[in-house]
Short mmCIF file of C-alpha atoms in Angstrom, two decimals:
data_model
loop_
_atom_site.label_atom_id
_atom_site.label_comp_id
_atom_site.label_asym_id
_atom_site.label_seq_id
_atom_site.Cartn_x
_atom_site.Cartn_y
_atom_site.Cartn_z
CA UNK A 292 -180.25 21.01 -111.12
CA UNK A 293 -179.41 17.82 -109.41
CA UNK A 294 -182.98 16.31 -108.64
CA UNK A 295 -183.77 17.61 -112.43
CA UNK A 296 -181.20 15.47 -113.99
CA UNK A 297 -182.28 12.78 -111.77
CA UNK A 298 -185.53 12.47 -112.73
CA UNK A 299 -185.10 13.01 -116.27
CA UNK A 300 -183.26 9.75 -116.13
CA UNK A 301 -186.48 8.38 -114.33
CA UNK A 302 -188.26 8.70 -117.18
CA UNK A 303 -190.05 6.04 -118.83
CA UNK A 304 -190.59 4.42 -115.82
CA UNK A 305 -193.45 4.04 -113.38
CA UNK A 306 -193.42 5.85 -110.60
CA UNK A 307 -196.44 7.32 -108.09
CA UNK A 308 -196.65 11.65 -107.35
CA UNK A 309 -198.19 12.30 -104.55
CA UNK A 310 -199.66 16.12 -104.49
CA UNK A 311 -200.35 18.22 -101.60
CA UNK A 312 -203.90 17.94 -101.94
CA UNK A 313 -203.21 14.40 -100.62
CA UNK A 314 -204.30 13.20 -104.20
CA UNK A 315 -202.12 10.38 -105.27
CA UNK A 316 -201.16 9.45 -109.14
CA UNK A 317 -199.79 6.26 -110.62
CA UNK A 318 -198.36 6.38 -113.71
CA UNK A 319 -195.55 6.54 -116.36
CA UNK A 320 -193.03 9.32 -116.29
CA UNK A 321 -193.24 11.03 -119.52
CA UNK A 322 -191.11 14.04 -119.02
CA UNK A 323 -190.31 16.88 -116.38
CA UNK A 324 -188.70 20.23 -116.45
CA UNK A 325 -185.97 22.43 -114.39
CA UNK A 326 -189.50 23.51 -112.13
CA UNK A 327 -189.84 19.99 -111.54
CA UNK A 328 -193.25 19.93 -113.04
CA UNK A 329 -194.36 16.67 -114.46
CA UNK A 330 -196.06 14.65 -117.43
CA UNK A 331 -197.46 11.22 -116.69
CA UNK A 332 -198.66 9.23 -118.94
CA UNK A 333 -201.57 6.16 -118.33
CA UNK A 334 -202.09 7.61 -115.15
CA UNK A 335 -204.25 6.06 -112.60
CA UNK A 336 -205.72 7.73 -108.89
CA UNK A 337 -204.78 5.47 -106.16
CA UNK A 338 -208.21 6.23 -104.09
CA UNK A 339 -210.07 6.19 -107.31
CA UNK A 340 -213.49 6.05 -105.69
CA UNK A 341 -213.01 9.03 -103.95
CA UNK A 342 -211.54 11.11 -107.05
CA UNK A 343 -214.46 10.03 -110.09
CA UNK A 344 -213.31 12.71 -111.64
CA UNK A 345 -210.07 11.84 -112.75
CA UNK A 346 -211.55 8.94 -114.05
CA UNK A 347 -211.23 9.62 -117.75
CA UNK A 348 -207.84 11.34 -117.32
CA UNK A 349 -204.79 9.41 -118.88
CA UNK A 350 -202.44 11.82 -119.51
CA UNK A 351 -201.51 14.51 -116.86
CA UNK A 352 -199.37 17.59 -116.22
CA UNK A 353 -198.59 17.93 -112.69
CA UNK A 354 -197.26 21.58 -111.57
CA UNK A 355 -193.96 21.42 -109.86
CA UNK A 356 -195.35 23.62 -106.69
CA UNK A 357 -198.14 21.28 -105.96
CA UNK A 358 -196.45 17.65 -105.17
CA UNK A 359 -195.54 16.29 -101.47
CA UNK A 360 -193.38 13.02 -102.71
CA UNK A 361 -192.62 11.45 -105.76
CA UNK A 362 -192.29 7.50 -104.68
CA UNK A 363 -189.62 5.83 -106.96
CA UNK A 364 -189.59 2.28 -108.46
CA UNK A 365 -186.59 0.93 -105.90
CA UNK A 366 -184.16 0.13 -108.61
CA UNK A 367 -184.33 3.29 -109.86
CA UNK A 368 -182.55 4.44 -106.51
CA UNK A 369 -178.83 4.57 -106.86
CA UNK A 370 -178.13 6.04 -102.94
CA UNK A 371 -174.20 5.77 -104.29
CA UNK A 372 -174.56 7.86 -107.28
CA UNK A 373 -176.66 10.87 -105.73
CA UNK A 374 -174.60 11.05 -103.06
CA UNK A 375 -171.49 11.32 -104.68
CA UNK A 376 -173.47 13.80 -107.50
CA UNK A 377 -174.38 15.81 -104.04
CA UNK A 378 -171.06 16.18 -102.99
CA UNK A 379 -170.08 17.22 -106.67
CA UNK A 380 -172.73 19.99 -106.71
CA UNK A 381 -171.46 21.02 -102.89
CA UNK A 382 -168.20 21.60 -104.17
CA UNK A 383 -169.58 23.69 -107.27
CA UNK A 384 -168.58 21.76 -109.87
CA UNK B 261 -191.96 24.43 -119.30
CA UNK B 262 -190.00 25.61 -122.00
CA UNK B 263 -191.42 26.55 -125.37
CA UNK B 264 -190.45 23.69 -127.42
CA UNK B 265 -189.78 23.49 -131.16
CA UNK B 266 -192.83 21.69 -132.94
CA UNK B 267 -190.82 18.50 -133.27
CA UNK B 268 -190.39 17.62 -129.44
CA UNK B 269 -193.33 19.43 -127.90
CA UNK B 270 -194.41 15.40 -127.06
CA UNK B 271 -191.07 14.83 -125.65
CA UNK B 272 -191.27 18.24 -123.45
CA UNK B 273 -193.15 18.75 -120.26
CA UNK B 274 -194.59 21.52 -122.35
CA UNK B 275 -198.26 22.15 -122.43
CA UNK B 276 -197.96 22.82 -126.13
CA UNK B 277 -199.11 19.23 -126.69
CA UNK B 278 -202.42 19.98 -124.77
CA UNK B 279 -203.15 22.85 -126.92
CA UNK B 280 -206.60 22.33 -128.41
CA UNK B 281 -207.60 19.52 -126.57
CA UNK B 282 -210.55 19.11 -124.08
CA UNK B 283 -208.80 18.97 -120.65
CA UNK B 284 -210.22 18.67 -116.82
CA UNK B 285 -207.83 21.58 -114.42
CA UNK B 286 -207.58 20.90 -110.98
CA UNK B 287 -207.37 24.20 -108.91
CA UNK B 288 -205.91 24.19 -105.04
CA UNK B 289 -209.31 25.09 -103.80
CA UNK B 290 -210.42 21.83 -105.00
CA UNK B 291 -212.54 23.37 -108.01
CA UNK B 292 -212.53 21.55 -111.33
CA UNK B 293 -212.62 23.05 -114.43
CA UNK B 294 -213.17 21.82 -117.72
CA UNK B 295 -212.77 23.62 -121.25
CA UNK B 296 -210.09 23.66 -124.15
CA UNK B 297 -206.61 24.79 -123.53
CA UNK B 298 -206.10 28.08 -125.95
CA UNK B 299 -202.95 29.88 -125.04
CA UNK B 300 -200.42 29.09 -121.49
CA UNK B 301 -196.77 30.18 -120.50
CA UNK B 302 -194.20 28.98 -118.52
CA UNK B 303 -195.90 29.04 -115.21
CA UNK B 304 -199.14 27.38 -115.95
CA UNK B 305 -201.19 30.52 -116.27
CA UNK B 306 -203.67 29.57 -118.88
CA UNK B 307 -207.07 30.09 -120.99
CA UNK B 308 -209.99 27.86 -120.96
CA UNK B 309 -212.56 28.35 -123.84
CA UNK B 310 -215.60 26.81 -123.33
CA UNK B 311 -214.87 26.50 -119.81
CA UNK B 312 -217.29 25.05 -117.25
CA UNK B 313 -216.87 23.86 -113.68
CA UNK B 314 -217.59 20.79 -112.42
CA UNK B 315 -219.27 20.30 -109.15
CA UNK B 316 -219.30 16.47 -107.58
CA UNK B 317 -221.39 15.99 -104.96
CA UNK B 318 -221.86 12.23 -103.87
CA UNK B 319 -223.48 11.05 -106.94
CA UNK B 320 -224.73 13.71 -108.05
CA UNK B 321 -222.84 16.35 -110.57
CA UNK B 322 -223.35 19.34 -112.35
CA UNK B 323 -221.71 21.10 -115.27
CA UNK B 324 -221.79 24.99 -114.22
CA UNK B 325 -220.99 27.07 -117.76
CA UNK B 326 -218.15 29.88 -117.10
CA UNK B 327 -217.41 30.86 -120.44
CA UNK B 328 -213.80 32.15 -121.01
CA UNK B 329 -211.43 31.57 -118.17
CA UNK B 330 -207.98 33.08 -117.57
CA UNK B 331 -206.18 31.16 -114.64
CA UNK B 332 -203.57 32.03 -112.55
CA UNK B 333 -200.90 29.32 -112.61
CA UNK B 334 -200.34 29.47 -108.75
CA UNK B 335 -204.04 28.12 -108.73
CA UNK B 336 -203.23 25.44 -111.27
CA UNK B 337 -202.45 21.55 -109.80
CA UNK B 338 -202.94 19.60 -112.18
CA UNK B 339 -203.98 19.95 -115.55
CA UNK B 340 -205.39 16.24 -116.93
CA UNK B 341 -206.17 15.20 -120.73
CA UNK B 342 -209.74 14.08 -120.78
CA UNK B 343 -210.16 10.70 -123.07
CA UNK B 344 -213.21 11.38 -124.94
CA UNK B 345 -213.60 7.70 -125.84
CA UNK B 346 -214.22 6.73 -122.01
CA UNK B 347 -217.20 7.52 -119.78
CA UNK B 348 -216.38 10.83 -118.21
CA UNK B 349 -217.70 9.54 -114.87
CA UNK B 350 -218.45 6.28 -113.34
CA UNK B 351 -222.71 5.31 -114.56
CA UNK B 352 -223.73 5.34 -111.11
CA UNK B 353 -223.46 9.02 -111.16
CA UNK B 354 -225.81 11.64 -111.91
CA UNK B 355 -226.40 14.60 -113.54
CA UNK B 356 -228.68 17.34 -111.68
CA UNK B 357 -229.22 20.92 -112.36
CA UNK B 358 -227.77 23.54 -111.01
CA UNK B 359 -230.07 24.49 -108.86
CA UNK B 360 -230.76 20.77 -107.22
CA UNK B 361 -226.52 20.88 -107.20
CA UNK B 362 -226.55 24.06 -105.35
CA UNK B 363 -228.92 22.47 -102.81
CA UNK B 364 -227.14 19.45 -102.18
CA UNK B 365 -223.74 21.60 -101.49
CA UNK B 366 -225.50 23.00 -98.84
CA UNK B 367 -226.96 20.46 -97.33
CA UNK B 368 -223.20 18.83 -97.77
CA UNK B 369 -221.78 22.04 -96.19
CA UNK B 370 -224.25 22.25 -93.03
CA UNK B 371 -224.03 18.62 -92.25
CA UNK B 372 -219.83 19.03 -91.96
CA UNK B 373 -220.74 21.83 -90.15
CA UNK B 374 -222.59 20.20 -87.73
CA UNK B 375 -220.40 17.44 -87.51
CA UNK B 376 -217.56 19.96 -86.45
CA UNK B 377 -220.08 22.07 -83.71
CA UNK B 378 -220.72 18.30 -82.21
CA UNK B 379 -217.36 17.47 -81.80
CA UNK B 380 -216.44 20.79 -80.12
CA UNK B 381 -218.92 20.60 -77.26
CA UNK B 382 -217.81 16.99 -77.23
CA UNK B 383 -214.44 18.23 -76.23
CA UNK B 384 -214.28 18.23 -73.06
CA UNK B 385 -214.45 14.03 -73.33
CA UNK B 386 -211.38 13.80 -74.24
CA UNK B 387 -212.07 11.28 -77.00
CA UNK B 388 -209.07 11.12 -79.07
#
């Protein structure tokens, strides 16, 4: 549940999903669930000349299963916090 | 992918809000469909009426009519909201019947194909 919470308080901002497909997506963070599926929102392809498909696309729901990375806006990296959060969940509580 | 009360399906990462609307699916093998989102459940299995799929090839497409799809959600990567108000593809693209998009698949497929045969027997040079 850890990485859930965590990126339910990334939401809003703008971060970039990467898929396994090598397919990479820009956009805002509208929501994601305990699978750690997502909903962008004003999405943009970073290789957009290769994808023209995904041209007209501006709101996307990315299954959990699918992404490689999910590359964070820096200050929305608190190292401090997750660790400590880690060692929380370790611990079971 | 919860089933959300009608007040914060927006909020959710439920595809209740897609319900209805035109959408472009992105399968694993690279496929993409295109057709409006009738029923789904918590793992992304869903039904495309109208569906069709859409084959690129360079600049050339083609919109191949399926009818009614049921997909697996283990297939499903992405699932994208198409915005009817903007060109679907870029204007240098276009649109070719199936048959012509059939052709130029193949043409696609045999010239990879030969591009991997030449770089086997090239193998023993040692190029990379």
């Amino acid at each position: 549940m850890l990485f859930f919470s965590y990126f339910k308080d990334l939401v809003g901002r703008e971060v970039t999903v990467e898929l396994k497909n090598d397919l990479a997506i820009r956009g805002t963070l509208h929501s994601v669930d305990q699978y750690l599926n997502i909903k962008l929102e004003n999405t943009r392809v970073v290789d957009q000349e290769n994808y023209p498909h995904m041209l007209s696309v501006r709101n996307c729901f990315i299954r959990g299963s699918v992404v490689r990375y999910v590359q964070l806006p820096p200050e929305g990296v608190d190292i401090e916090l997750l660790h400590d959060a880690t060692r929380r969940e370790a611990r079971g509580g | 992918m919860s089933w959300a009360g009608p007040e914060d399906i927006y909020l959710s990462t439920s595809l209740a809000s897609y319900l209805d609307k035109k959408l472009l699916v992105l399968l694993r093998d690279g496929r993409k469909l295109m057709g409006t989102l009738r029923s789904f459940d918590q793992f992304a299995n869903a039904v495309l009426e109208g569906a069709c799929e859409r084959v690129i090839v360079g600049d050339l497409y083609c919109d191949i009519p399926l009818g009614l799809y049921v997909i697996r959600g283990e297939n499903v990567v992405l699932i994208g909201e198409l915005d009817l108000d903007k060109e679907e593809l870029p204007p240098h693209m276009t649109r070719v019947s199936s048959t012509d998009i059939k052709r130029a698949q193949k043409a696609e497929r045999e010239a990879t194909d030969l591009k991997g045969s030449m770089r086997k027997r090239m193998e023993f040079l040692d190029l990379d």
